């Protein structure tokens, strides 16, 4: 464990030193645009019925505080409270506000939209500007000891906080660009959590499915939506992955899964029974792993890492899978860094975003680099990982991180 962290630190530090280029003109333009949108949305919010009542009563604009929001919703509008806080007050958390917004409450709609724009500006845009050097490069720090799950984290700025699927994060990826004349390349493991689960549970059927190239997420999505696999959309496969397979891996069961997917619970229950009839080895591992945690007060990962309690059921099952998957990425970063040094490549590793590695690549070096990195990552040097095949996926763009396309 200590060797892995100590060896990888120099390459993560090198990533930070290399830096990531940003489109500063674009970021500054986005900042001005968001400032205007915020002012416009504030005017809209302050002209809602609730805000006007608050202004008449207190002779001031309403503040974004739980007390003020609760007063206008429950004292003035007499809306039905949905739940209470630990202190016994009526809750006005995001779930509650979204509920009222869906009921066409203009105040809640405007407030949520304002918060979203403010978050986009403060979390993403302002931080890119704050941490950019005079050459328009940011140098995020990649940390190995702050995430309790034994994955990495990033700060100054948090480049890992630019999500792929959420619009506010995805769109701002367009400001992450390659160095002049270069290309952005990104690589990550395909289905790493499924492969990690196979390594821990040693479930014979899961191992067989992986060697046979069966897409487990597509298969179970097809069962959930009662369709042929070839008819499953990208979103439906995503739902099968994140709303069924992973919840089952990490200790959930059919009732919350059915509610989240808005599918009949008895239908999901029957599919769940089929899932466990096939992957009984995963259930046995879950039970064995939970007992070991109860006995020892910690869970132990491959490479010797330990995470002490108190831990939820989800954390007990999730930590070893995601943690060890990341550790394989760390091992690959070490080997890739050594390869690039040995070959004296001018291309650079510039980021580690969860389980993917980002490169700033000189075009004439791209073919050799892709082949070498693929060979390194798919041929792992640890015995426990050899029971399943490991595959990588590549993305590439000349323009920006947002415009990356699979190859």
Coordinates of N, CA, C and O in Angstrom, one line a residue, residues 164-344:
X164 N -19.5 14.4 -16.4 CA -19.8 14.1 -17.8 C -21.3 14.4 -18.1 O -21.6 14.9 -19.2
X165 N -22.2 14.0 -17.2 CA -23.6 13.9 -17.6 C -24.4 15.1 -17.1 O -25.4 15.3 -17.6
X166 N -23.9 15.8 -16.1 CA -24.7 16.9 -15.6 C -24.3 18.1 -16.5 O -23.2 18.5 -16.7
X167 N -25.4 18.8 -17.0 CA -25.2 19.8 -18.0 C -24.3 20.9 -17.5 O -23.4 21.4 -18.2
X168 N -24.4 21.4 -16.2 CA -23.6 22.5 -15.8 C -22.1 22.2 -15.8 O -21.3 23.1 -15.9
X169 N -21.8 20.9 -15.5 CA -20.4 20.6 -15.6 C -19.9 20.2 -16.9 O -18.8 20.6 -17.4
X170 N -20.7 19.5 -17.7 CA -20.3 19.0 -19.0 C -20.0 20.2 -19.9 O -19.0 20.2 -20.6
X171 N -20.9 21.2 -20.0 CA -20.7 22.3 -20.9 C -19.4 23.0 -20.6 O -18.7 23.5 -21.5
X172 N -19.0 23.2 -19.3 CA -17.8 23.9 -19.0 C -16.5 23.2 -19.3 O -15.4 23.7 -19.2
X173 N -16.6 21.9 -19.7 CA -15.5 21.1 -20.1 C -14.9 21.7 -21.4 O -13.8 21.5 -21.8
X174 N -15.7 22.5 -22.1 CA -15.2 23.1 -23.4 C -14.1 24.1 -23.2 O -13.4 24.5 -24.1
X175 N -13.9 24.6 -21.9 CA -12.8 25.5 -21.6 C -11.5 24.8 -21.3 O -10.5 25.5 -21.1
X176 N -11.5 23.5 -21.2 CA -10.3 22.7 -21.0 C -9.8 22.3 -22.4 O -10.5 21.5 -23.1
X177 N -8.7 22.8 -22.8 CA -8.2 22.6 -24.2 C -6.8 22.1 -24.2 O -6.0 22.2 -23.3
X178 N -6.4 21.5 -25.4 CA -5.0 21.0 -25.5 C -4.0 22.2 -25.7 O -4.4 23.3 -26.1
X179 N -2.8 21.9 -25.4 CA -1.7 22.9 -25.7 C -1.7 23.1 -27.2 O -2.2 22.3 -28.0
X180 N -1.2 24.3 -27.6 CA -1.2 24.7 -29.0 C -0.6 23.6 -29.9 O 0.5 23.1 -29.7
X181 N -1.4 23.1 -30.9 CA -1.0 22.1 -31.8 C -1.1 20.7 -31.3 O -0.9 19.7 -32.1
X182 N -1.6 20.5 -30.1 CA -1.7 19.2 -29.5 C -3.1 18.7 -29.5 O -4.1 19.4 -30.0
X183 N -3.3 17.5 -29.0 CA -4.6 16.9 -28.9 C -4.8 16.4 -27.5 O -3.9 16.0 -26.8
X184 N -6.1 16.3 -27.0 CA -6.4 15.7 -25.8 C -6.8 14.2 -26.0 O -7.6 13.9 -26.9
X185 N -6.2 13.4 -25.2 CA -6.6 12.0 -25.2 C -6.9 11.5 -23.8 O -6.3 12.0 -22.8
X186 N -7.9 10.7 -23.6 CA -8.3 10.2 -22.3 C -8.5 8.7 -22.4 O -9.1 8.2 -23.3
X187 N -8.0 8.0 -21.3 CA -8.2 6.5 -21.3 C -8.7 6.1 -19.9 O -8.4 6.7 -18.9
X188 N -9.6 5.1 -19.9 CA -10.1 4.5 -18.7 C -10.4 3.1 -18.9 O -10.6 2.6 -20.0
X189 N -10.6 2.4 -17.8 CA -11.0 1.0 -17.9 C -12.4 0.8 -18.2 O -13.3 1.6 -17.7
X190 N -12.7 -0.1 -19.1 CA -14.1 -0.4 -19.4 C -14.7 -1.4 -18.4 O -14.2 -2.5 -18.2
X191 N -15.8 -1.0 -17.7 CA -16.4 -1.9 -16.8 C -15.6 -2.2 -15.6 O -15.6 -3.4 -15.1
X192 N -14.8 -1.3 -15.1 CA -13.8 -1.6 -14.0 C -14.5 -2.1 -12.7 O -13.9 -2.9 -12.0
X193 N -15.7 -1.5 -12.4 CA -16.3 -2.0 -11.2 C -16.8 -3.4 -11.3 O -16.8 -4.1 -10.3
X194 N -17.3 -3.8 -12.4 CA -17.8 -5.1 -12.6 C -16.6 -6.1 -12.6 O -16.7 -7.2 -11.9
X195 N -15.5 -5.7 -13.2 CA -14.3 -6.6 -13.1 C -13.8 -6.6 -11.7 O -13.3 -7.7 -11.3
X196 N -13.8 -5.5 -11.0 CA -13.4 -5.5 -9.6 C -14.2 -6.4 -8.8 O -13.7 -7.1 -7.9
X197 N -15.5 -6.4 -9.0 CA -16.4 -7.2 -8.2 C -16.1 -8.7 -8.5 O -16.1 -9.6 -7.6
X198 N -15.8 -9.0 -9.7 CA -15.5 -10.4 -10.1 C -14.2 -10.8 -9.3 O -14.1 -12.0 -8.9
X199 N -13.2 -9.9 -9.2 CA -12.0 -10.3 -8.5 C -12.2 -10.5 -7.0 O -11.5 -11.4 -6.4
X200 N -13.1 -9.7 -6.4 CA -13.3 -9.9 -5.0 C -14.2 -11.1 -4.7 O -13.9 -11.9 -3.8
X201 N -15.3 -11.2 -5.5 CA -16.3 -12.2 -5.2 C -15.9 -13.6 -5.8 O -16.3 -14.6 -5.3
X202 N -15.1 -13.5 -6.8 CA -14.7 -14.8 -7.6 C -16.0 -15.5 -8.0 O -16.0 -16.8 -8.1
X203 N -17.0 -14.8 -8.3 CA -18.3 -15.4 -8.8 C -18.0 -16.0 -10.2 O -17.6 -15.3 -11.1
X204 N -18.2 -17.3 -10.3 CA -17.9 -18.1 -11.5 C -18.6 -17.6 -12.7 O -18.1 -17.4 -13.8
X205 N -19.9 -17.3 -12.5 CA -20.7 -16.8 -13.7 C -20.3 -15.4 -14.1 O -20.3 -15.1 -15.3
X206 N -20.0 -14.5 -13.2 CA -19.6 -13.2 -13.5 C -18.3 -13.2 -14.3 O -18.1 -12.5 -15.3
X207 N -17.4 -14.0 -13.8 CA -16.1 -14.2 -14.5 C -16.3 -14.7 -15.9 O -15.7 -14.2 -16.9
X208 N -17.2 -15.7 -16.1 CA -17.5 -16.3 -17.4 C -18.1 -15.2 -18.3 O -17.7 -15.1 -19.5
X209 N -19.0 -14.4 -17.8 CA -19.6 -13.4 -18.6 C -18.6 -12.4 -19.1 O -18.6 -12.0 -20.3
X210 N -17.6 -12.1 -18.3 CA -16.6 -11.1 -18.7 C -15.7 -11.7 -19.7 O -15.4 -11.0 -20.7
X211 N -15.3 -12.9 -19.6 CA -14.5 -13.6 -20.6 C -15.2 -13.7 -21.9 O -14.6 -13.7 -23.0
X212 N -16.5 -13.9 -21.8 CA -17.4 -14.0 -23.1 C -17.8 -12.7 -23.7 O -18.5 -12.7 -24.7
X213 N -17.4 -11.6 -23.0 CA -17.7 -10.3 -23.5 C -19.2 -9.9 -23.4 O -19.7 -9.0 -24.2
X214 N -19.9 -10.4 -22.4 CA -21.3 -10.1 -22.3 C -21.4 -8.7 -21.6 O -20.8 -8.5 -20.5
X215 N -22.2 -7.9 -22.1 CA -22.5 -6.5 -21.5 C -23.5 -6.7 -20.4 O -24.7 -6.7 -20.6
X216 N -23.0 -6.8 -19.1 CA -23.9 -7.0 -18.0 C -25.0 -5.9 -17.8 O -26.1 -6.2 -17.5
X217 N -24.6 -4.7 -18.1 CA -25.5 -3.6 -17.9 C -26.6 -3.6 -19.0 O -27.8 -3.3 -18.6
X218 N -26.2 -3.9 -20.2 CA -27.2 -3.9 -21.2 C -28.2 -5.1 -21.0 O -29.4 -5.0 -21.3
X219 N -27.6 -6.2 -20.6 CA -28.4 -7.4 -20.4 C -29.5 -7.2 -19.3 O -30.7 -7.5 -19.6
X220 N -29.1 -6.6 -18.2 CA -30.1 -6.4 -17.1 C -31.1 -5.2 -17.4 O -32.2 -5.2 -17.0
X221 N -30.6 -4.3 -18.2 CA -31.5 -3.2 -18.7 C -32.6 -3.8 -19.6 O -33.8 -3.4 -19.5
X222 N -32.2 -4.8 -20.4 CA -33.2 -5.5 -21.3 C -34.2 -6.2 -20.5 O -35.4 -6.2 -20.8
X223 N -33.8 -6.8 -19.3 CA -34.8 -7.5 -18.5 C -35.7 -6.5 -17.8 O -36.9 -6.7 -17.8
X224 N -35.1 -5.4 -17.3 CA -36.0 -4.4 -16.7 C -37.0 -3.7 -17.6 O -38.1 -3.5 -17.2
X225 N -36.6 -3.4 -18.8 CA -37.5 -2.8 -19.7 C -38.2 -3.7 -20.7 O -38.9 -3.3 -21.6
X226 N -38.0 -5.0 -20.5 CA -38.7 -6.1 -21.3 C -38.5 -5.8 -22.8 O -39.4 -5.8 -23.5
X227 N -37.2 -5.6 -23.1 CA -36.8 -5.4 -24.5 C -35.7 -6.3 -24.9 O -35.1 -7.0 -24.1
X228 N -35.5 -6.4 -26.2 CA -34.3 -7.1 -26.7 C -33.1 -6.2 -26.4 O -33.2 -5.0 -26.4
X229 N -31.9 -6.8 -26.2 CA -30.7 -6.1 -25.9 C -30.4 -5.0 -27.0 O -30.0 -3.9 -26.7
X230 N -30.6 -5.4 -28.2 CA -30.3 -4.4 -29.3 C -31.2 -3.2 -29.4 O -30.9 -2.2 -30.0
X231 N -32.3 -3.3 -28.6 CA -33.3 -2.2 -28.6 C -33.0 -1.3 -27.4 O -33.7 -0.2 -27.3
X232 N -32.1 -1.6 -26.5 CA -31.9 -0.8 -25.4 C -31.1 0.5 -25.7 O -30.1 0.4 -26.4
X233 N -31.6 1.6 -25.3 CA -31.0 2.9 -25.6 C -29.8 3.1 -24.7 O -29.6 2.4 -23.7
X234 N -29.0 4.2 -25.0 CA -27.9 4.5 -24.1 C -28.4 4.9 -22.7 O -27.7 4.5 -21.7
X235 N -29.5 5.6 -22.6 CA -30.0 6.0 -21.3 C -30.5 4.8 -20.5 O -30.3 4.7 -19.3
X236 N -31.2 3.9 -21.2 CA -31.7 2.7 -20.5 C -30.5 1.8 -20.0 O -30.6 1.2 -19.0
X237 N -29.5 1.7 -20.8 CA -28.3 1.0 -20.3 C -27.7 1.7 -19.1 O -27.3 1.0 -18.2
X238 N -27.6 3.0 -19.1 CA -27.1 3.8 -18.0 C -28.0 3.5 -16.8 O -27.5 3.3 -15.7
X239 N -29.3 3.4 -17.0 CA -30.2 3.1 -15.8 C -30.0 1.7 -15.3 O -30.0 1.5 -14.1
X240 N -29.8 0.8 -16.2 CA -29.5 -0.6 -15.8 C -28.2 -0.7 -15.0 O -28.2 -1.4 -14.0
X241 N -27.2 0.1 -15.4 CA -26.0 0.1 -14.7 C -26.1 0.7 -13.3 O -25.7 0.1 -12.3
X242 N -26.5 2.0 -13.3 CA -26.4 2.8 -12.0 C -27.7 2.7 -11.2 O -27.6 3.1 -10.0
X243 N -28.8 2.1 -11.7 CA -30.0 2.0 -10.9 C -30.4 0.6 -10.6 O -31.4 0.4 -9.9
X244 N -29.6 -0.4 -11.1 CA -29.9 -1.8 -10.8 C -28.7 -2.6 -10.5 O -28.5 -3.1 -9.3
X245 N -27.7 -2.7 -11.4 CA -26.6 -3.6 -11.2 C -25.8 -3.1 -10.0 O -25.5 -3.8 -9.1
X246 N -25.4 -1.8 -10.0 CA -24.5 -1.3 -8.9 C -25.3 -1.3 -7.6 O -24.7 -1.6 -6.6
X247 N -26.5 -0.9 -7.5 CA -27.3 -1.0 -6.3 C -27.3 -2.4 -5.7 O -27.1 -2.6 -4.5
X248 N -27.4 -3.4 -6.6 CA -27.4 -4.8 -6.1 C -26.0 -5.1 -5.6 O -25.9 -5.8 -4.6
X249 N -25.0 -4.7 -6.4 CA -23.6 -4.9 -5.9 C -23.4 -4.4 -4.5 O -22.7 -5.0 -3.7
X250 N -24.0 -3.2 -4.2 CA -23.6 -2.5 -3.0 C -24.6 -2.5 -1.9 O -24.6 -1.7 -1.0
X251 N -25.5 -3.5 -2.0 CA -26.4 -3.8 -0.8 C -27.8 -3.3 -0.9 O -28.5 -3.4 0.1
X252 N -28.3 -2.7 -2.0 CA -29.7 -2.3 -2.1 C -30.5 -3.5 -2.5 O -30.1 -4.6 -2.6
X253 N -31.8 -3.2 -2.6 CA -32.8 -4.3 -3.0 C -33.9 -3.7 -3.9 O -33.9 -2.5 -4.2
X254 N -34.8 -4.6 -4.2 CA -35.8 -4.2 -5.3 C -36.7 -3.1 -5.0 O -37.0 -2.3 -6.0
X255 N -37.1 -2.8 -3.8 CA -38.1 -1.8 -3.5 C -37.6 -0.4 -3.9 O -38.2 0.4 -4.7
X256 N -36.4 0.1 -3.3 CA -35.9 1.4 -3.7 C -35.5 1.4 -5.2 O -35.6 2.5 -5.8
X257 N -35.0 0.3 -5.7 CA -34.6 0.3 -7.1 C -35.8 0.5 -8.0 O -35.8 1.3 -8.9
X258 N -36.9 -0.1 -7.7 CA -38.2 0.0 -8.5 C -38.7 1.4 -8.4 O -39.1 2.0 -9.4
X259 N -38.6 2.0 -7.2 CA -39.1 3.4 -7.0 C -38.3 4.4 -7.8 O -38.8 5.3 -8.4
X260 N -36.9 4.2 -7.7 CA -36.0 5.1 -8.5 C -36.3 5.0 -10.0 O -36.2 6.0 -10.7
X261 N -36.5 3.8 -10.5 CA -36.7 3.6 -11.9 C -38.1 3.8 -12.4 O -38.4 3.8 -13.6
X262 N -39.0 3.9 -11.4 CA -40.5 4.0 -11.7 C -41.0 2.8 -12.5 O -41.6 3.0 -13.5
X263 N -40.6 1.7 -12.0 CA -41.0 0.4 -12.6 C -41.7 -0.4 -11.5 O -41.4 -0.3 -10.3
X264 N -42.7 -1.2 -11.9 CA -43.4 -2.0 -10.9 C -42.5 -2.8 -10.0 O -41.6 -3.5 -10.5
X265 N -42.7 -2.7 -8.7 CA -41.8 -3.4 -7.8 C -41.8 -4.9 -7.8 O -40.8 -5.5 -7.6
X266 N -42.9 -5.5 -8.2 CA -43.0 -6.9 -8.3 C -42.2 -7.4 -9.5 O -41.6 -8.5 -9.5
X267 N -42.2 -6.6 -10.6 CA -41.4 -6.9 -11.8 C -39.9 -6.9 -11.4 O -39.2 -7.8 -11.8
X268 N -39.5 -5.8 -10.7 CA -38.1 -5.7 -10.3 C -37.7 -6.8 -9.3 O -36.6 -7.3 -9.4
X269 N -38.6 -7.2 -8.5 CA -38.4 -8.2 -7.5 C -38.1 -9.5 -8.2 O -37.1 -10.3 -7.8
X270 N -38.8 -9.9 -9.3 CA -38.6 -11.1 -10.0 C -37.3 -11.1 -10.7 O -36.5 -12.1 -10.8
X271 N -36.9 -9.9 -11.3 CA -35.6 -9.8 -12.0 C -34.5 -9.9 -11.0 O -33.4 -10.5 -11.2
X272 N -34.7 -9.3 -9.8 CA -33.7 -9.4 -8.7 C -33.4 -10.9 -8.4 O -32.3 -11.3 -8.2
X273 N -34.5 -11.7 -8.3 CA -34.3 -13.1 -7.9 C -33.5 -13.8 -9.0 O -32.7 -14.6 -8.7
X274 N -33.8 -13.4 -10.3 CA -33.0 -14.0 -11.4 C -31.5 -13.6 -11.3 O -30.6 -14.4 -11.5
X275 N -31.3 -12.3 -10.9 CA -29.9 -11.8 -10.8 C -29.1 -12.6 -9.8 O -28.0 -13.1 -10.0
X276 N -29.8 -12.8 -8.6 CA -29.0 -13.6 -7.5 C -29.0 -15.1 -7.8 O -28.1 -15.7 -7.3
X277 N -29.9 -15.6 -8.6 CA -29.7 -17.0 -9.0 C -28.5 -17.2 -9.9 O -28.0 -18.3 -9.9
X278 N -28.2 -16.2 -10.6 CA -27.0 -16.3 -11.5 C -25.7 -15.9 -10.8 O -24.7 -16.6 -10.9
X279 N -25.8 -14.9 -10.0 CA -24.6 -14.4 -9.3 C -24.6 -14.6 -7.8 O -24.3 -13.7 -7.0
X280 N -24.9 -15.8 -7.4 CA -24.9 -16.2 -6.0 C -23.6 -16.0 -5.3 O -23.5 -15.7 -4.1
X281 N -22.5 -16.1 -6.1 CA -21.2 -15.9 -5.5 C -21.0 -14.5 -5.0 O -20.2 -14.3 -4.0
X282 N -21.6 -13.5 -5.6 CA -21.5 -12.1 -5.1 C -22.2 -12.0 -3.8 O -21.7 -11.4 -2.8
X283 N -23.4 -12.6 -3.6 CA -24.1 -12.6 -2.4 C -23.3 -13.2 -1.3 O -23.2 -12.7 -0.1
X284 N -22.7 -14.4 -1.6 CA -21.8 -15.0 -0.6 C -20.7 -14.1 -0.1 O -20.3 -14.1 1.0
X285 N -20.1 -13.4 -1.1 CA -19.0 -12.5 -0.8 C -19.5 -11.4 0.1 O -18.8 -11.0 1.1
X286 N -20.6 -10.8 -0.2 CA -21.2 -9.7 0.6 C -21.4 -10.2 2.0 O -21.0 -9.5 3.0
X287 N -22.0 -11.3 2.2 CA -22.2 -11.8 3.6 C -20.9 -12.1 4.3 O -20.7 -11.7 5.5
X288 N -19.9 -12.7 3.6 CA -18.6 -13.0 4.2 C -17.9 -11.7 4.6 O -17.3 -11.6 5.7
X289 N -17.9 -10.7 3.7 CA -17.2 -9.5 3.9 C -17.8 -8.7 5.0 O -17.1 -8.0 5.8
X290 N -19.2 -8.7 5.1 CA -19.8 -8.0 6.2 C -19.5 -8.6 7.5 O -19.3 -7.9 8.5
X291 N -19.4 -9.9 7.6 CA -19.0 -10.6 8.9 C -17.6 -10.2 9.3 O -17.3 -10.1 10.4
X292 N -16.7 -10.2 8.3 CA -15.3 -9.8 8.6 C -15.2 -8.4 9.1 O -14.4 -8.1 10.0
X293 N -16.0 -7.5 8.6 CA -16.0 -6.1 9.1 C -16.5 -6.1 10.5 O -16.0 -5.4 11.4
X294 N -17.6 -6.8 10.8 CA -18.2 -6.9 12.1 C -17.2 -7.4 13.1 O -17.1 -6.9 14.3
X295 N -16.4 -8.4 12.7 CA -15.4 -9.0 13.6 C -14.2 -8.1 13.8 O -13.7 -7.9 14.9
X296 N -13.7 -7.5 12.7 CA -12.4 -6.7 12.8 C -12.6 -5.2 13.0 O -11.7 -4.6 13.5
X297 N -13.8 -4.7 12.6 CA -13.9 -3.2 12.7 C -13.3 -2.5 11.6 O -13.2 -1.2 11.6
X298 N -12.9 -3.2 10.6 CA -12.4 -2.5 9.4 C -12.6 -3.5 8.2 O -12.9 -4.7 8.4
X299 N -12.5 -2.9 7.0 CA -12.4 -3.7 5.8 C -11.1 -3.6 5.2 O -10.4 -2.6 5.3
X300 N -10.6 -4.7 4.5 CA -9.3 -4.8 4.0 C -9.4 -4.9 2.4 O -10.2 -5.7 1.9
X301 N -8.6 -4.1 1.7 CA -8.6 -4.1 0.3 C -7.4 -4.8 -0.2 O -6.4 -5.1 0.5
X302 N -7.4 -5.2 -1.5 CA -6.2 -5.6 -2.2 C -5.1 -4.6 -2.0 O -5.5 -3.4 -1.9
X303 N -3.9 -4.9 -2.1 CA -2.7 -4.0 -1.9 C -2.5 -3.7 -0.4 O -1.6 -3.0 0.0
X304 N -3.4 -4.2 0.5 CA -3.2 -4.1 1.9 C -3.8 -2.8 2.6 O -3.6 -2.6 3.8
X305 N -4.6 -2.1 1.9 CA -5.3 -0.9 2.4 C -6.4 -1.4 3.4 O -7.1 -2.4 3.1
X306 N -6.6 -0.6 4.5 CA -7.7 -0.9 5.4 C -8.5 0.3 5.7 O -7.9 1.4 5.8
X307 N -9.8 0.2 5.7 CA -10.7 1.3 6.1 C -11.5 0.9 7.3 O -12.3 0.0 7.3
X308 N -11.2 1.6 8.4 CA -11.9 1.3 9.7 C -13.3 1.9 9.7 O -13.7 2.8 8.9
X309 N -14.2 1.4 10.6 CA -15.5 1.9 10.8 C -15.7 3.2 11.5 O -14.6 3.7 11.9
X310 N -16.9 3.6 11.8 CA -18.2 3.0 11.4 C -18.5 3.1 9.9 O -18.2 4.2 9.4
X311 N -19.0 2.1 9.3 CA -19.2 2.1 7.9 C -20.7 1.6 7.6 O -21.2 0.7 8.3
X312 N -21.3 2.2 6.6 CA -22.6 1.7 6.2 C -22.4 0.5 5.3 O -21.3 0.2 4.9
X313 N -23.5 -0.2 5.1 CA -23.5 -1.4 4.2 C -22.9 -1.1 2.9 O -22.1 -1.8 2.3
X314 N -23.4 0.1 2.3 CA -23.0 0.5 1.0 C -21.5 0.7 1.0 O -20.8 0.3 0.1
X315 N -20.9 1.4 2.1 CA -19.5 1.6 2.1 C -18.7 0.3 2.3 O -17.6 0.2 1.7
X316 N -19.2 -0.6 3.0 CA -18.5 -1.9 3.2 C -18.3 -2.6 1.8 O -17.2 -3.1 1.5
X317 N -19.3 -2.6 1.0 CA -19.2 -3.3 -0.3 C -18.6 -2.4 -1.4 O -18.0 -2.9 -2.3
X318 N -18.8 -1.1 -1.3 CA -18.4 -0.2 -2.4 C -16.9 0.2 -2.3 O -16.2 0.2 -3.3
X319 N -16.4 0.4 -1.1 CA -15.0 0.8 -0.9 C -14.0 -0.2 -1.6 O -13.1 0.3 -2.3
X320 N -14.1 -1.5 -1.3 CA -13.1 -2.3 -2.0 C -13.1 -2.4 -3.5 O -12.1 -2.4 -4.2
X321 N -14.3 -2.3 -4.0 CA -14.5 -2.3 -5.5 C -13.9 -1.1 -6.1 O -13.0 -1.1 -7.0
X322 N -14.4 0.1 -5.7 CA -14.0 1.3 -6.3 C -12.5 1.7 -5.9 O -11.8 2.2 -6.7
X323 N -12.2 1.4 -4.7 CA -10.8 1.7 -4.2 C -9.8 0.9 -5.0 O -8.8 1.4 -5.5
X324 N -10.0 -0.4 -5.1 CA -9.0 -1.3 -5.8 C -9.0 -1.0 -7.3 O -7.9 -1.1 -7.9
X325 N -10.1 -0.6 -7.9 CA -10.1 -0.2 -9.3 C -9.3 1.0 -9.5 O -8.5 1.1 -10.5
X326 N -9.4 2.0 -8.6 CA -8.5 3.1 -8.7 C -7.0 2.8 -8.5 O -6.2 3.4 -9.1
X327 N -6.7 1.9 -7.6 CA -5.4 1.5 -7.3 C -4.7 0.9 -8.6 O -3.5 1.0 -8.8
X328 N -5.5 0.2 -9.4 CA -5.0 -0.4 -10.7 C -4.7 0.8 -11.6 O -3.7 0.7 -12.4
X329 N -5.5 1.9 -11.6 CA -5.1 3.0 -12.4 C -3.8 3.7 -11.9 O -3.0 4.1 -12.7
X330 N -3.7 3.7 -10.6 CA -2.4 4.3 -10.0 C -1.2 3.4 -10.5 O -0.2 4.0 -10.8
X331 N -1.3 2.1 -10.4 CA -0.3 1.3 -10.9 C 0.0 1.5 -12.4 O 1.2 1.6 -12.8
X332 N -1.0 1.7 -13.1 CA -0.8 2.0 -14.6 C -0.1 3.4 -14.8 O 0.7 3.5 -15.6
X333 N -0.5 4.4 -13.9 CA 0.1 5.7 -14.0 C 1.6 5.6 -13.8 O 2.4 6.2 -14.5
X334 N 2.0 4.8 -12.9 CA 3.5 4.6 -12.6 C 4.2 4.0 -13.8 O 5.2 4.5 -14.3
X335 N 3.6 3.0 -14.4 CA 4.2 2.3 -15.5 C 4.2 3.1 -16.8 O 5.2 3.2 -17.5
X336 N 3.1 3.9 -17.0 CA 3.0 4.8 -18.1 C 4.1 5.9 -18.0 O 4.7 6.3 -18.9
X337 N 4.2 6.5 -16.7 CA 5.2 7.5 -16.5 C 6.6 7.1 -16.8 O 7.4 7.8 -17.4
X338 N 6.9 5.9 -16.4 CA 8.2 5.3 -16.6 C 8.4 5.1 -18.1 O 9.5 5.4 -18.7
X339 N 7.4 4.6 -18.8 CA 7.5 4.4 -20.3 C 7.8 5.8 -21.0 O 8.6 5.9 -21.9
X340 N 7.0 6.8 -20.6 CA 7.1 8.1 -21.3 C 8.5 8.7 -21.0 O 9.1 9.3 -21.9
X341 N 9.1 8.5 -19.8 CA 10.4 9.0 -19.5 C 11.4 8.2 -20.3 O 12.4 8.8 -20.9
X342 N 11.3 6.9 -20.4 CA 12.2 6.1 -21.1 C 12.3 6.4 -22.6 O 13.4 6.4 -23.2
X343 N 11.1 6.7 -23.2 CA 11.0 7.0 -24.6 C 11.2 8.5 -24.9 O 11.3 8.9 -26.0
X344 N 11.4 9.3 -23.8 CA 11.6 10.7 -23.9 C 10.5 11.4 -24.7 O 10.8 12.2 -25.6

